[in-house]
Short mmCIF file of C-alpha atoms in Angstrom, two decimals:
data_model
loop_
_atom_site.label_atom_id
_atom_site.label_comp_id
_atom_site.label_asym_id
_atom_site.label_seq_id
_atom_site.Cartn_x
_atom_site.Cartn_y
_atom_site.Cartn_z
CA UNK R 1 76.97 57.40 32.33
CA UNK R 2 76.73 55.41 35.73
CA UNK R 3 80.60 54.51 36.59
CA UNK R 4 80.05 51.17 36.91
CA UNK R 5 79.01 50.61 33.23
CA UNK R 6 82.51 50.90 32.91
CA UNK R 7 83.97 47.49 31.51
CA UNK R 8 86.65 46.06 33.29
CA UNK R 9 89.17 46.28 31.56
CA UNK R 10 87.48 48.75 29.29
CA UNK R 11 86.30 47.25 25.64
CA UNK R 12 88.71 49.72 22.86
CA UNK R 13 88.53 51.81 20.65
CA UNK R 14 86.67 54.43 23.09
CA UNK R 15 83.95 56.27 22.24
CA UNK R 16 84.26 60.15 22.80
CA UNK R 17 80.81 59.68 25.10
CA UNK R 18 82.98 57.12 27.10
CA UNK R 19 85.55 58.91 26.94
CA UNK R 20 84.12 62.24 28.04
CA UNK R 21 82.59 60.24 30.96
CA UNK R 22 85.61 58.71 32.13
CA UNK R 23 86.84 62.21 32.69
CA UNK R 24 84.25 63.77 33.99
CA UNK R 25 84.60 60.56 36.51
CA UNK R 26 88.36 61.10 36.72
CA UNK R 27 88.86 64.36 37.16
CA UNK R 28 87.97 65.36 40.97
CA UNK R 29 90.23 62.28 42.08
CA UNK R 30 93.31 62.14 44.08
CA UNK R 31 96.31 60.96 41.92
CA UNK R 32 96.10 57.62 43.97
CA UNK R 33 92.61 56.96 43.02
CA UNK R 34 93.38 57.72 39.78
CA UNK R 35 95.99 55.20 39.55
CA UNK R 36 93.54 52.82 41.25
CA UNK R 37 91.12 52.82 38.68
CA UNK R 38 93.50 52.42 35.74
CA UNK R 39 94.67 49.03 37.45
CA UNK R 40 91.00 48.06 37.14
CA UNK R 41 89.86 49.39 33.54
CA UNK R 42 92.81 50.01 31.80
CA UNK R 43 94.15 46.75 28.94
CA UNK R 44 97.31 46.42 28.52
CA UNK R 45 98.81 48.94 31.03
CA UNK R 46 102.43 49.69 30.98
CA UNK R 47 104.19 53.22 32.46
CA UNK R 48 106.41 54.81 30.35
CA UNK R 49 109.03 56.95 31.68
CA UNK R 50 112.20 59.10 31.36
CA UNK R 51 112.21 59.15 35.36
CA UNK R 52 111.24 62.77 35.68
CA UNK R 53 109.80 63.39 39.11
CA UNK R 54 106.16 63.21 38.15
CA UNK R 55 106.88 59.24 36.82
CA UNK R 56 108.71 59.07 39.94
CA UNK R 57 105.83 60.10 41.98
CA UNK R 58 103.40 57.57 39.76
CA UNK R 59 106.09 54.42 40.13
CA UNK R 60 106.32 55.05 44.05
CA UNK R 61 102.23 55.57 44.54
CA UNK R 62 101.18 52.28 42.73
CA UNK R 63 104.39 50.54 44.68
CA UNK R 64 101.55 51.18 47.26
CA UNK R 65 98.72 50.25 45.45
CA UNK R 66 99.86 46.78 44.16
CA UNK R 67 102.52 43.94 44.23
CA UNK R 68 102.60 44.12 40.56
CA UNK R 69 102.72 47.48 39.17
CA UNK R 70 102.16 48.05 35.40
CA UNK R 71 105.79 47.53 33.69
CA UNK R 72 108.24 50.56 32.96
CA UNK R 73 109.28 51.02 29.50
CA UNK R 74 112.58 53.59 29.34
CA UNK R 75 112.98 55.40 26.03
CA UNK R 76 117.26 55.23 26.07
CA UNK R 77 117.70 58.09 23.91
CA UNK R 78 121.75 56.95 24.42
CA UNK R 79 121.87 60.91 25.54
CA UNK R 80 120.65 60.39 28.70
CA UNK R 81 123.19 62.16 31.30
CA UNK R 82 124.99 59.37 33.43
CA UNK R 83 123.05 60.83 36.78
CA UNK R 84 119.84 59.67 34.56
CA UNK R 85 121.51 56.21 34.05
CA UNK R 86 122.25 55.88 37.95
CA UNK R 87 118.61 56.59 38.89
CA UNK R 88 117.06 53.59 36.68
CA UNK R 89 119.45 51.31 38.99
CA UNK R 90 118.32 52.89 41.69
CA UNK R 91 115.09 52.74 40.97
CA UNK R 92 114.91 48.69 40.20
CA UNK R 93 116.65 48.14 43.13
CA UNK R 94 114.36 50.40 45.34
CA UNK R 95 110.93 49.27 43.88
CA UNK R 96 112.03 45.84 42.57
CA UNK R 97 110.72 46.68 38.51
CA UNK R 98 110.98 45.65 35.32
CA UNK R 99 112.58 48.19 33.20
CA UNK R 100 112.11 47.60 29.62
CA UNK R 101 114.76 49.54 27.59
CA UNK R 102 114.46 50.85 23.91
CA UNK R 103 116.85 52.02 22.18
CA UNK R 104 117.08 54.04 18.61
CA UNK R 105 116.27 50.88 15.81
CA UNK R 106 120.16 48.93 15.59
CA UNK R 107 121.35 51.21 17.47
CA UNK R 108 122.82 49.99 20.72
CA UNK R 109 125.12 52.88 21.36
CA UNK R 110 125.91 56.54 20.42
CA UNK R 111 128.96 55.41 18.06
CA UNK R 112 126.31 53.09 16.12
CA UNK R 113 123.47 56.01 16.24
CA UNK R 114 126.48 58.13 14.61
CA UNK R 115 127.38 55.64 11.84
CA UNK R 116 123.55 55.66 11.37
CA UNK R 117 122.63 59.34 11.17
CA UNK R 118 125.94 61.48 11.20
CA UNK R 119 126.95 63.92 13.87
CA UNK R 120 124.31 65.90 16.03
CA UNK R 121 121.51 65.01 14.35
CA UNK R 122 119.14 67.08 16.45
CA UNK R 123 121.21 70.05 15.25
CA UNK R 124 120.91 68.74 11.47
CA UNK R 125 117.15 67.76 11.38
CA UNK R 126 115.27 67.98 15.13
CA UNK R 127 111.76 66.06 13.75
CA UNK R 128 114.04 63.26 12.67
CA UNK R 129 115.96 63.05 15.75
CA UNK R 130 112.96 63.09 17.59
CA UNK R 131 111.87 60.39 15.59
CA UNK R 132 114.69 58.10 16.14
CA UNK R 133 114.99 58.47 19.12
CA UNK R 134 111.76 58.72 21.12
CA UNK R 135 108.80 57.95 18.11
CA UNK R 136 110.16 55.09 16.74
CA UNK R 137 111.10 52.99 19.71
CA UNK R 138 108.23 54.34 21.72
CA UNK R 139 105.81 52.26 18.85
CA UNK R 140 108.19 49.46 18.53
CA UNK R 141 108.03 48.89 22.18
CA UNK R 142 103.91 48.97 22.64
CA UNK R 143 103.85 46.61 19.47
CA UNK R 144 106.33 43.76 20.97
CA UNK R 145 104.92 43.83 24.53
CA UNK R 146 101.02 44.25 23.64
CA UNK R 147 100.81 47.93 25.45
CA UNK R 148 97.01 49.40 25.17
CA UNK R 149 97.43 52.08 27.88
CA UNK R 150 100.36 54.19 28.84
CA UNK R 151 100.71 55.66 32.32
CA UNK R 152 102.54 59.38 31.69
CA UNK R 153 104.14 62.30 33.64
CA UNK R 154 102.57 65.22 32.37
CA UNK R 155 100.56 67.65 34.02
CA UNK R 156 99.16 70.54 32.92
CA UNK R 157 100.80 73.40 35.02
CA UNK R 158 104.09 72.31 32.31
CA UNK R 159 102.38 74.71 30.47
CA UNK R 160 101.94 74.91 26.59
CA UNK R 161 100.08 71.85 24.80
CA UNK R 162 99.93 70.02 28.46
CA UNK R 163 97.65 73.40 29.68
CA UNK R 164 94.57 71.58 28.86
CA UNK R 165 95.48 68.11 29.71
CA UNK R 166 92.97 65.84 30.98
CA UNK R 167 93.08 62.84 32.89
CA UNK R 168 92.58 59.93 30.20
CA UNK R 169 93.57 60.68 26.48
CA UNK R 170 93.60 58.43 23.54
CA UNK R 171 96.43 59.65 20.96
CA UNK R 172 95.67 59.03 16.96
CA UNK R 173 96.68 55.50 16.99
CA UNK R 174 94.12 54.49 19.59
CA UNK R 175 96.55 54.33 22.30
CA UNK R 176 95.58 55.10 25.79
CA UNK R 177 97.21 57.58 27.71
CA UNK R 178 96.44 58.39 31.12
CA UNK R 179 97.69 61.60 32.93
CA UNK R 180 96.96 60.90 36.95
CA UNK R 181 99.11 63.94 38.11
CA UNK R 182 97.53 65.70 35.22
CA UNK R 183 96.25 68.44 37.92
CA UNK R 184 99.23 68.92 40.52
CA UNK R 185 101.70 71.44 40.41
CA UNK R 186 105.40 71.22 40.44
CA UNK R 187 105.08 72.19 44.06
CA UNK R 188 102.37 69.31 44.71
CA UNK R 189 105.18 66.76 42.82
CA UNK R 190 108.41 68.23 44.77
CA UNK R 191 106.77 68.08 48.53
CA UNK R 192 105.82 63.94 47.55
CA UNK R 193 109.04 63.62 46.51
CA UNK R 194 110.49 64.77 49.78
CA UNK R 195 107.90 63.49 52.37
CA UNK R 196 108.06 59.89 50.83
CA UNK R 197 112.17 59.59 50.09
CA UNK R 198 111.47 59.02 46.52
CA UNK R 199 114.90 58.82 44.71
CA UNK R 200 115.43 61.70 41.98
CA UNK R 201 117.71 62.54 39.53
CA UNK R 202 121.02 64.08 41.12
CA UNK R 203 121.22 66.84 38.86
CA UNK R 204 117.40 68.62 40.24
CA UNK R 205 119.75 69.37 43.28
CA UNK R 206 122.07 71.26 40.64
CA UNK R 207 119.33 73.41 39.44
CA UNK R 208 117.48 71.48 36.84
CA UNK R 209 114.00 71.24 37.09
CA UNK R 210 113.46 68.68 33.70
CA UNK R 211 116.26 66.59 32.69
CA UNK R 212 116.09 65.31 29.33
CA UNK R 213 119.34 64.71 26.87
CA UNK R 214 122.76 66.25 28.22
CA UNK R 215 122.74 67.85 24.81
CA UNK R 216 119.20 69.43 24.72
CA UNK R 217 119.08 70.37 28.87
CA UNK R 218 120.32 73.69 30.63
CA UNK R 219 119.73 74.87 34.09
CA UNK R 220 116.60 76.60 34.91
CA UNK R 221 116.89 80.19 35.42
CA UNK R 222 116.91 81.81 38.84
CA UNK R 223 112.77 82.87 39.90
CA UNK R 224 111.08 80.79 37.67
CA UNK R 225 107.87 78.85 38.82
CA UNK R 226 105.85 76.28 37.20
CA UNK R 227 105.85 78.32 34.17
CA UNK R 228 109.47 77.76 33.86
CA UNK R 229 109.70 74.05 34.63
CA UNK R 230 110.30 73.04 31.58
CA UNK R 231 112.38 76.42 30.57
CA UNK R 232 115.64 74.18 30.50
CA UNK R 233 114.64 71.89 27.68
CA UNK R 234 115.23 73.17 24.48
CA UNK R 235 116.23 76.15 26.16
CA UNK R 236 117.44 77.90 22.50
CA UNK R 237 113.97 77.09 20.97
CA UNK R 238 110.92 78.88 22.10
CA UNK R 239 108.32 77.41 19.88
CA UNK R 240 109.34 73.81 20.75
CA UNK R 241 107.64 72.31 24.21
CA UNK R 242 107.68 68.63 23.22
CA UNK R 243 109.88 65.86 22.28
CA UNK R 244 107.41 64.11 19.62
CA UNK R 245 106.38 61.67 21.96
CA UNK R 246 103.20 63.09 22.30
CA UNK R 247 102.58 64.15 19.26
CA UNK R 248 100.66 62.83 16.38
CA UNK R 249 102.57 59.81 15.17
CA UNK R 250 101.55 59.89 11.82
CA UNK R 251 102.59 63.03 11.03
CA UNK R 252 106.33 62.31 13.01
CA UNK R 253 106.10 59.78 11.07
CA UNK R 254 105.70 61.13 7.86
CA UNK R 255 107.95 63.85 8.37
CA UNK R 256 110.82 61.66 8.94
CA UNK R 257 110.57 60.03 5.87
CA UNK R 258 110.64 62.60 3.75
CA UNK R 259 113.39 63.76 5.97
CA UNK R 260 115.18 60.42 4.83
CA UNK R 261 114.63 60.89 1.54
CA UNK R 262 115.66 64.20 1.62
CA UNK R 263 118.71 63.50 3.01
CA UNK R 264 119.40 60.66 0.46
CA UNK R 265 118.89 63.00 -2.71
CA UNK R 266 121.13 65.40 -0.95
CA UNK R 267 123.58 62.47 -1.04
CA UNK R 268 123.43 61.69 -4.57
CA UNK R 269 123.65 65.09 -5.86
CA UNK R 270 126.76 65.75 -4.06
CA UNK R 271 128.45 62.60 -5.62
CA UNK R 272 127.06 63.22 -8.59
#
């Protein structure tokens, strides 16, 4: 498929041959380009982001590219380390954005997530926390602002289910999600970083390398490459490599409510 029979924007759902051509397009392009083709074809674009260095990297390269870069949308787990908190300022003020915040459903801080779901729920029951505070709001958000594509920060040197990432993806509920630093490496993200003066997250100068909650986030250890980057998150769980984000909502979704209900009958038993 020629790529100008691409629509602009492109008509949804996707069919895999579009889809398959749109990658095939994709993948041999600079980051940049990338980016510059998504402001063409992709509807409803938004970029969400926990300000990790690859978002950073996408929010300072379509600074560049436009004067009005797709929206941010910031999944406030209400975990977030304060150095976390200090780098959204920073990064309105530097690039002039708007930042649209999400929080866990009615909760607007950790003392009403607590009255909501008890202490340390992500000891307790991880799918649900994951659930509350990443799934949920992450659907809530596309739904009130009208979001068709989502610009991400994973690549696939972060190993595990981003190993075989491509360039465009559309998740189970039709969502777009496109990957433009899907083939750099942490090296390629860290040397941007530093050549442009893109403001980071204090703590990757502490020996982090992927900042996520305070709770859930140790220090990398000493000699670790790319296949460590993510080594600090979740550090006391091997099998886990994602935060349900990217997972299949439907199944999050599921899982939490029997989780609820769970919970609930646990409830009644005991007073009973």
């Amino acid at each position: 498929m020629a790529t100008s029979t691409f629509s602009e924007p492109l008509e949804l759902p996707l069919s895999e041959e579009i889809l398959s051509a749109i990658n095939t397009h994709l993948t041999p392009l600079s980051p940049e380009e990338i980016l510059a083709w998504a402001l063409k074809h992709l509807p409803g674009l938004y970029q969400t982001t926990a300000f990790g260095l690859t978002g950073l990297v996408a929010i300072d390269m379509l600074s560049k590219l436009t004067k009005s870069p797709p929206p941010l949308i910031f999944l406030d787990t209400l975990y977030h380390f304060p150095e976390t908190y200090k780098l959204v300022d920073e990064v309105k003020e530097k690039y002039g954005i708007n930042v649209n915040v999400y929080t866990p459903e009615g909760c607007a801080d950790v003392k009403a997530f607590k009255a909501k779901f008890g202490e340390k729920l992500w000891e307790r029951d991880e799918g649900l926390y994951d659930f509350a505070v990443k799934v949920e709001p992450a659907q809530r958000a596309y739904q009130e602002l009208g979001v068709r594509s989502v610009i991400t920060g994973r690549r696939a040197s972060q190993g595990a289910d981003r190993a075989s990432l491509k360039p465009l993806e559309v998740d189970t509920t039709g969502l777009l999600k496109l990957n433009p630093l899907f083939a750099w490496t942490f090296a390629d993200v860290h040397l941007y970083i530093k050549n442009n003066n893109v403001p980071h997250n204090e703590l990757l100068n502490q020996g982090y390398k992927s900042v996520g909650d305070w709770h859930s986030t140790q220090k990398s250890k000493e000699g670790e490459g790319d296949s460590g980057e993510r080594a600090g998150r979740w550090a006391d769980r091997e099998e886990k490599t994602e935060c349900g984000l990217h997972e299949d909502y439907f199944k999050m979704k599921a899982l939490a409510k029997q989780a609820k209900k769970d919970a609930a009958a646990a409830t009644v038993s005991t007073a009973a």
